[in-house]
Coordinates of C-alpha atoms in Angstrom, one line a residue:
Chain A
M188 CA 14.1 13.5 -18.2
L189 CA 11.5 12.5 -15.6
K190 CA 8.0 13.8 -15.9
H191 CA 5.8 14.0 -12.9
Y192 CA 2.0 14.2 -13.1
Y193 CA 0.3 15.6 -10.1
A194 CA -2.8 17.4 -8.9
T195 CA -3.0 20.0 -6.2
G196 CA -4.0 18.8 -2.8
T197 CA -3.3 15.1 -3.6
C198 CA -0.8 12.5 -2.3
A199 CA 1.3 13.3 -5.4
L200 CA 2.9 16.0 -3.2
A201 CA 5.0 13.3 -1.6
S202 CA 6.8 12.2 -4.8
H203 CA 7.0 15.8 -6.0
I204 CA 8.9 16.8 -2.8
T205 CA 11.1 13.7 -3.1
L206 CA 12.1 14.6 -6.7
E207 CA 13.1 18.0 -5.5
E208 CA 15.0 16.7 -2.4
V209 CA 17.2 14.4 -4.5
G210 CA 17.9 17.2 -7.1
A211 CA 16.4 15.2 -10.0
A212 CA 16.0 16.7 -13.4
Y213 CA 12.3 16.6 -13.9
T214 CA 9.3 18.4 -15.4
T215 CA 5.8 18.5 -14.0
E216 CA 2.3 18.4 -15.5
R217 CA -0.6 19.5 -13.3
L218 CA -4.0 17.8 -13.9
D219 CA -7.2 19.6 -13.2
F220 CA -9.3 17.3 -11.1
K221 CA -12.2 19.7 -11.1
N222 CA -12.5 19.0 -14.8
N223 CA -11.9 15.3 -14.3
Q224 CA -8.7 15.5 -16.4
Q225 CA -7.4 12.4 -14.6
N226 CA -10.0 10.4 -16.6
S227 CA -9.2 12.1 -20.0
A228 CA -8.1 9.8 -22.8
D229 CA -4.7 11.5 -22.9
Y230 CA -4.1 10.8 -19.2
L231 CA -5.5 7.3 -19.2
A232 CA -2.9 6.5 -21.9
V233 CA -0.3 7.5 -19.3
N234 CA -1.9 5.9 -16.3
P235 CA -4.9 3.7 -16.9
K236 CA -5.9 3.9 -13.2
G237 CA -6.9 7.6 -13.7
R238 CA -5.1 8.6 -10.5
V239 CA -2.0 10.7 -9.6
P240 CA 0.9 10.6 -9.1
A241 CA 2.5 9.1 -12.2
L242 CA 6.1 9.3 -13.1
V243 CA 7.2 9.0 -16.7
T244 CA 10.7 7.6 -17.0
D245 CA 12.8 6.6 -20.0
R246 CA 11.8 3.0 -19.3
G247 CA 8.1 3.5 -18.8
V248 CA 5.6 4.9 -16.4
L249 CA 5.6 4.3 -12.6
T250 CA 2.6 4.7 -10.3
E251 CA 1.8 4.1 -6.6
T252 CA 3.4 6.4 -4.2
P253 CA 5.4 3.9 -2.1
A254 CA 6.9 2.4 -5.2
M255 CA 7.7 5.8 -6.7
L256 CA 9.3 7.0 -3.5
A257 CA 11.6 4.0 -3.2
F258 CA 12.4 4.3 -7.0
I259 CA 13.5 7.9 -6.6
A260 CA 15.6 7.1 -3.6
Q261 CA 17.2 4.1 -5.3
S262 CA 17.9 6.2 -8.5
F263 CA 19.6 9.0 -6.5
P264 CA 21.6 7.0 -3.9
Q265 CA 23.7 10.0 -2.9
A266 CA 20.7 11.5 -1.3
K267 CA 20.5 8.5 1.1
L268 CA 16.7 8.6 1.4
A269 CA 16.2 4.9 2.1
P270 CA 18.5 2.2 3.7
F271 CA 18.6 -0.2 0.8
D272 CA 21.6 -2.0 2.2
D273 CA 19.8 -3.0 5.4
A274 CA 16.8 -5.3 4.6
F275 CA 15.2 -4.8 8.0
A276 CA 15.5 -1.0 8.1
F277 CA 14.3 -0.7 4.5
A278 CA 11.3 -2.9 5.4
Q279 CA 10.4 -0.7 8.3
A280 CA 10.4 2.3 6.0
Q281 CA 8.3 0.4 3.5
A282 CA 5.9 -0.7 6.2
F283 CA 5.4 2.9 7.2
N284 CA 4.7 4.0 3.7
S285 CA 2.4 1.0 3.1
Y286 CA 0.4 1.9 6.2
L287 CA 0.0 5.4 4.8
C288 CA -1.3 4.2 1.4
S289 CA -3.5 1.3 2.5
T290 CA -4.9 2.6 5.8
V291 CA -4.4 6.3 6.3
H292 CA -5.0 7.6 2.8
V293 CA -7.9 5.1 2.4
A294 CA -9.5 6.3 5.6
H295 CA -9.3 9.9 4.3
A296 CA -10.6 9.0 0.9
H297 CA -14.0 8.0 2.4
K298 CA -14.8 11.7 2.9
M299 CA -14.9 12.7 -0.8
R300 CA -14.5 9.4 -2.7
G301 CA -17.2 7.3 -1.2
A302 CA -18.5 6.5 -4.7
R303 CA -15.6 4.1 -5.0
W304 CA -17.2 1.8 -2.5
A305 CA -20.9 2.7 -2.3
T306 CA -23.7 4.3 -4.2
D307 CA -26.2 5.9 -1.7
D308 CA -26.1 9.4 -0.4
A309 CA -26.9 8.1 3.0
S310 CA -23.8 5.9 2.9
F311 CA -21.6 8.8 1.8
A312 CA -22.9 10.9 4.7
D313 CA -22.3 8.0 7.1
M314 CA -18.7 7.7 5.8
K315 CA -18.1 11.4 6.2
R316 CA -19.2 11.3 9.8
M317 CA -16.6 8.7 10.6
I318 CA -13.7 10.7 9.1
P319 CA -12.5 12.5 12.2
K320 CA -12.5 9.2 14.1
T321 CA -10.9 6.9 11.5
V322 CA -8.3 9.4 10.2
G323 CA -7.7 10.4 13.8
A324 CA -7.2 6.8 15.0
S325 CA -4.6 6.1 12.3
F326 CA -2.7 9.3 13.1
A327 CA -2.9 8.5 16.8
L328 CA -1.2 5.1 16.1
I329 CA 1.5 7.0 14.1
E330 CA 1.9 9.4 17.0
R331 CA 2.2 6.7 19.6
D332 CA 4.1 3.9 17.8
M333 CA 5.6 4.9 14.5
L334 CA 7.0 8.4 14.4
R335 CA 10.4 8.2 16.2
G336 CA 11.4 11.9 15.8
P337 CA 12.7 14.1 14.7
W338 CA 12.1 12.3 11.5
V339 CA 9.8 9.3 11.0
M340 CA 12.7 6.8 11.1
G341 CA 14.6 8.7 13.7
D342 CA 17.7 10.8 13.1
T343 CA 17.7 10.3 9.3
Y344 CA 15.4 12.0 6.9
T345 CA 13.9 9.3 4.5
I346 CA 11.2 8.7 2.0
C347 CA 8.7 8.3 4.9
D348 CA 8.9 12.0 5.8
P349 CA 7.5 13.7 2.7
Y350 CA 4.7 11.1 2.6
L351 CA 3.7 11.7 6.2
F352 CA 3.9 15.4 5.7
T353 CA 1.6 15.1 2.6
L354 CA -1.2 13.2 4.4
A355 CA -0.8 15.5 7.5
Q356 CA -1.9 18.3 5.2
W357 CA -5.4 16.9 5.4
L358 CA -5.8 16.8 9.2
E359 CA -7.7 20.1 9.6
G360 CA -10.0 19.4 6.7
D361 CA -10.7 16.0 8.2
S362 CA -11.6 17.7 11.6
V363 CA -9.0 15.6 13.5
D364 CA -8.1 16.9 17.0
L365 CA -4.6 18.2 16.5
A366 CA -4.1 18.3 20.3
I367 CA -3.5 14.6 20.4
L368 CA -0.8 14.7 17.7
P369 CA 2.0 16.9 19.0
K370 CA 4.7 14.8 17.4
V371 CA 2.9 14.7 14.0
I372 CA 2.4 18.5 14.1
D373 CA 6.0 19.1 15.1
H374 CA 7.1 16.9 12.2
R375 CA 4.8 18.8 9.9
N376 CA 6.2 22.1 11.0
R377 CA 9.8 20.9 10.6
M378 CA 9.0 19.6 7.1
S379 CA 7.6 23.0 6.2
E380 CA 11.0 24.6 6.8
R381 CA 12.8 22.5 4.2
P382 CA 13.8 24.4 1.1
A383 CA 12.5 21.6 -1.2
V384 CA 9.1 21.6 0.5
K385 CA 8.8 25.3 0.3
K386 CA 9.7 25.3 -3.4
V387 CA 7.3 22.5 -4.3
L388 CA 4.4 24.0 -2.3
A389 CA 5.0 27.3 -4.0
E390 CA 4.7 25.7 -7.4
E391 CA 1.7 23.5 -6.6
R392 CA -0.2 26.5 -5.1
S393 CA 0.8 28.9 -7.9
Chain B
M225 CA 14.2 -17.9 13.9
L226 CA 11.4 -16.0 12.1
K227 CA 7.9 -16.3 13.5
H228 CA 4.9 -15.6 11.2
Y229 CA 1.5 -14.7 12.6
Y230 CA -1.4 -15.5 10.3
A231 CA -5.1 -16.2 10.2
T232 CA -6.8 -18.5 7.7
G233 CA -8.3 -16.9 4.7
T234 CA -6.4 -13.6 5.0
C235 CA -3.7 -11.8 3.0
A236 CA -1.1 -13.4 5.4
L237 CA -1.1 -16.3 2.9
A238 CA 1.2 -14.2 0.6
S239 CA 4.0 -13.9 3.1
H240 CA 3.5 -17.4 4.3
I241 CA 4.0 -18.8 0.8
T242 CA 7.0 -16.5 0.3
L243 CA 8.7 -17.8 3.5
E244 CA 8.2 -21.3 2.2
E245 CA 9.4 -20.5 -1.3
V246 CA 12.7 -19.1 -0.1
G247 CA 13.3 -22.0 2.3
A248 CA 13.4 -19.8 5.4
A249 CA 13.6 -21.3 8.9
Y250 CA 10.3 -20.1 10.5
T251 CA 7.6 -21.0 12.8
T252 CA 3.9 -20.0 12.5
E253 CA 1.2 -19.0 14.9
R254 CA -2.4 -19.0 13.8
L255 CA -4.8 -16.4 15.2
D256 CA -8.5 -17.2 15.6
F257 CA -10.3 -14.2 14.1
K258 CA -13.7 -15.7 15.1
N259 CA -12.7 -15.2 18.7
N260 CA -11.1 -11.8 17.9
Q261 CA -7.7 -13.0 18.9
Q262 CA -6.1 -10.3 16.7
N263 CA -7.3 -7.8 19.3
S264 CA -6.1 -9.7 22.3
A265 CA -3.6 -8.0 24.6
D266 CA -1.0 -10.6 23.8
Y267 CA -1.2 -10.0 20.1
L268 CA -1.5 -6.2 20.3
A269 CA 1.8 -6.3 22.0
V270 CA 3.2 -7.9 18.9
N271 CA 1.2 -5.8 16.4
P272 CA -0.6 -2.8 17.7
K273 CA -2.6 -2.6 14.5
G274 CA -4.5 -5.8 15.4
R275 CA -4.0 -7.2 11.9
V276 CA -2.2 -10.0 10.2
P277 CA 0.3 -10.8 8.9
A278 CA 3.1 -10.0 11.3
L279 CA 6.7 -11.3 11.1
V280 CA 8.8 -11.5 14.3
T281 CA 12.5 -11.2 13.4
D282 CA 15.6 -11.0 15.6
R283 CA 15.5 -7.2 15.1
G284 CA 11.9 -6.6 15.7
V285 CA 8.4 -7.1 14.2
L286 CA 7.5 -6.3 10.6
T287 CA 4.0 -5.7 9.3
E288 CA 2.4 -4.7 6.0
T289 CA 2.5 -7.3 3.3
P290 CA 4.3 -5.4 0.6
A291 CA 7.1 -4.5 3.0
M292 CA 7.3 -8.1 4.4
L293 CA 7.4 -9.6 0.9
A294 CA 10.3 -7.4 -0.1
F295 CA 12.1 -8.1 3.2
I296 CA 11.9 -11.8 2.7
A297 CA 13.1 -11.5 -0.9
Q298 CA 16.0 -9.3 0.2
S299 CA 16.9 -11.5 3.1
F300 CA 17.1 -14.6 0.9
P301 CA 18.7 -13.2 -2.3
Q302 CA 19.5 -16.7 -3.7
A303 CA 15.8 -17.1 -4.3
K304 CA 15.8 -14.1 -6.7
L305 CA 12.2 -13.1 -5.9
A306 CA 12.7 -9.4 -6.5
P307 CA 15.1 -7.4 -8.8
F308 CA 16.8 -5.3 -6.2
D309 CA 19.6 -4.4 -8.6
D310 CA 17.3 -2.7 -11.1
A311 CA 15.5 0.3 -9.6
F312 CA 12.9 0.5 -12.3
A313 CA 12.0 -3.2 -12.4
F314 CA 11.9 -3.3 -8.6
A315 CA 9.6 -0.3 -8.6
Q316 CA 7.3 -2.1 -11.0
A317 CA 7.0 -5.0 -8.7
Q318 CA 6.5 -2.7 -5.7
A319 CA 3.8 -0.8 -7.6
F320 CA 1.9 -4.0 -8.4
N321 CA 2.0 -5.0 -4.7
S322 CA 1.0 -1.5 -3.6
Y323 CA -2.0 -1.6 -5.9
L324 CA -3.0 -4.9 -4.4
C325 CA -2.8 -3.6 -0.8
S326 CA -4.3 -0.1 -1.3
T327 CA -6.9 -0.8 -4.0
V328 CA -7.7 -4.5 -4.5
H329 CA -7.6 -5.6 -0.9
V330 CA -9.4 -2.4 0.3
A331 CA -12.2 -3.0 -2.3
H332 CA -12.6 -6.5 -1.0
A333 CA -12.6 -5.4 2.7
H334 CA -15.8 -3.4 2.2
K335 CA -17.7 -6.7 2.1
M336 CA -17.0 -7.8 5.7
R337 CA -15.1 -4.9 7.3
G338 CA -17.5 -1.9 6.5
A339 CA -17.4 -1.0 10.2
R340 CA -13.9 0.4 9.5
W341 CA -15.4 3.3 7.6
A342 CA -19.1 3.5 8.4
T343 CA -21.6 2.7 11.2
D344 CA -25.1 2.0 9.6
D345 CA -26.4 -1.3 8.5
A346 CA -27.7 0.3 5.4
S347 CA -24.2 1.5 4.5
F348 CA -22.8 -2.0 5.0
A349 CA -25.4 -3.4 2.7
D350 CA -24.7 -0.7 0.1
M351 CA -21.0 -1.5 0.3
K352 CA -21.6 -5.2 -0.1
R353 CA -23.7 -4.7 -3.2
M354 CA -20.7 -2.9 -4.8
I355 CA -18.2 -5.8 -4.2
P356 CA -18.6 -7.7 -7.5
K357 CA -18.2 -4.4 -9.4
T358 CA -15.4 -2.9 -7.4
V359 CA -13.3 -6.0 -6.9
G360 CA -14.1 -7.0 -10.5
A361 CA -12.9 -3.7 -11.9
S362 CA -9.6 -3.9 -10.1
F363 CA -9.0 -7.4 -11.3
A364 CA -10.0 -6.5 -14.8
L365 CA -7.3 -3.8 -14.8
I366 CA -4.8 -6.5 -13.6
E367 CA -6.0 -8.8 -16.4
R368 CA -5.7 -6.1 -19.1
D369 CA -2.6 -4.1 -18.1
M370 CA -0.6 -5.7 -15.3
L371 CA -0.3 -9.4 -15.4
R372 CA 2.3 -10.2 -18.1
G373 CA 2.2 -14.0 -17.9
P374 CA 3.1 -16.6 -17.2
W375 CA 4.0 -14.8 -13.9
V376 CA 3.0 -11.3 -12.9
M377 CA 6.3 -9.7 -14.0
G378 CA 6.8 -12.0 -17.0
D379 CA 9.1 -15.0 -17.2
T380 CA 10.4 -14.7 -13.7
Y381 CA 8.5 -15.6 -10.5
T382 CA 8.6 -12.8 -8.0
I383 CA 7.0 -11.5 -4.8
C384 CA 4.1 -10.3 -6.8
D385 CA 2.9 -13.8 -7.6
P386 CA 2.0 -15.1 -4.1
Y387 CA 0.3 -11.8 -3.4
L388 CA -1.9 -11.9 -6.5
F389 CA -2.7 -15.6 -5.8
T390 CA -3.7 -14.7 -2.3
L391 CA -6.2 -12.0 -3.3
A392 CA -7.5 -14.2 -6.2
Q393 CA -8.6 -16.7 -3.6
W394 CA -11.5 -14.3 -2.8
L395 CA -12.9 -13.9 -6.3
E396 CA -15.7 -16.5 -6.0
G397 CA -16.7 -15.3 -2.6
D398 CA -16.9 -11.7 -4.0
S399 CA -19.1 -12.9 -6.9
V400 CA -16.7 -11.6 -9.5
D401 CA -17.3 -12.9 -13.0
L402 CA -14.4 -15.2 -13.7
A403 CA -15.0 -15.4 -17.4
I404 CA -13.5 -11.9 -17.8
L405 CA -10.3 -13.0 -16.0
P406 CA -8.7 -15.8 -18.0
K407 CA -5.1 -14.8 -17.3
V408 CA -5.8 -14.3 -13.6
I409 CA -7.4 -17.7 -13.3
D410 CA -4.6 -19.3 -15.4
H411 CA -2.1 -17.7 -13.0
R412 CA -4.1 -19.0 -10.0
N413 CA -4.0 -22.5 -11.4
R414 CA -0.3 -22.3 -12.1
M415 CA 0.4 -21.1 -8.6
S416 CA -1.7 -23.9 -7.1
E417 CA 0.8 -26.4 -8.6
R418 CA 3.8 -25.0 -6.8
P419 CA 5.0 -27.3 -4.0
A420 CA 5.4 -24.3 -1.6
V421 CA 1.8 -23.3 -2.2
K422 CA 0.5 -26.8 -1.7
K423 CA 2.4 -27.2 1.5
V424 CA 1.3 -23.8 3.0
L425 CA -2.4 -24.3 2.0
A426 CA -2.4 -27.7 3.6
E427 CA -1.1 -26.2 6.8
E428 CA -3.4 -23.3 6.8
R429 CA -6.4 -25.5 6.1
S430 CA -5.5 -28.2 8.6

C-alpha cells in the first residue's frame, strides 16, 4: 500500500491528485507545517530533506514531484497519464514539469521561504516585492508557449495537468494579474471539475 | 541530426556529456553569455526561456536538463543510461536529477543570478554570503544520503552521473568545504577520467 505524505497548500497536491486519478490504493498522512512537523525526527527519517511530498512504496521512499508523477503514471499504465512509448513526447511532458519545479515553484518560494537563500529582513522584503513579477512572468510564458489546451499537452490529460493546477492555486496569493492568463485560468477551472480533484481538495481542506 | 546549444561553465555540460556518452550524431552551438547571446532574437526563437541547454531534434526543441537527459537515454537504449523498465529505479534517478535542478542549481544561482528574484544590491550581497552554506548543505545531503558509489545509482553509470559532475564543477567557486564531500570529490575525479568527459571538456574549453 502506498502512503502519501502531504501538507495543505503545498505542491504535494499534484501527486495526491494523480494517485486519485489512477485509482491507486493509498493512504495519506498530513503534516502540520505550522508546527514544523516536516522537520520532526519521525518525518526526517522518511524524507531527510524535510519537505513534502513523499511517497512510501514497498521498495522505498520517493520524493520530488516530477519523479513521483512519472512514477505513478508508469505504475498505473492503464490510466495513460504519460507517453512512455514516445521519447520525445515524454520529454516534453517532463520538460514542462521540470520548469514548474525549478522555475515556477522556486519563484513562488521567494515569498515565504526567503530564508533558504538569504538572512536579512530587507532581503526578504525585496524578494516579496518581486513575486507578482517573477511568478507572473513564468505563468505568462506558460500561457504563451506551453499550455496547448484544453490540457497542457493538448487533447490528452497527463501528469502535467495536476501539477500546473497545483501551482496555479497560488496565483491570487502571489498577486499575479489573472487577466493576462486566460488559458491558465480556463485550465484551472476545467481541472476543478474533475471528480478526483474535488475529492482530494475536500480531503486536504477538511 | 541533433543540435545542442550550450554555454561554457553552465549546466549544459551534463547533456553535452550524455550526447557524447551514447554516441549520438550531433552538432553544437556555443552561446556567448558575456554578450547576452542567450537573449538574442535568434536564440529566443529556439528557446523562449533564454537559457541553456536546448536540444534541437527533428520533432522540435527540448529544454530542461532532467528531461533532456532522460530523452537522450531513451533515444539510445543500447547505452543503458536509465532503467526505463523499472518504474521505481527510474523514479529514483529522476528524483536525484530533479533535486539537482530545483534545489542544488537554484542554490548556486543565487550567487550570480540574484536579479531573478530581487532588485537591491544589498539583497544580492546577502544571497552571495549564503552560497557556501546553501550549496554546501545540498551537497552534504548528496554525500550522506544519495550518492551510492561508485556511481550515483550504485554500480551502474546513469544520467545522474554527468549531471552531478556538472554541478560539482562549481564547488570551489562557491567556496564549499570539499573536506566534507569525499564521495562527491571521488565521483568527480572518476568522471574526469571518462573519455566522453575529456572530449567534451576539451571542446567546451577550446
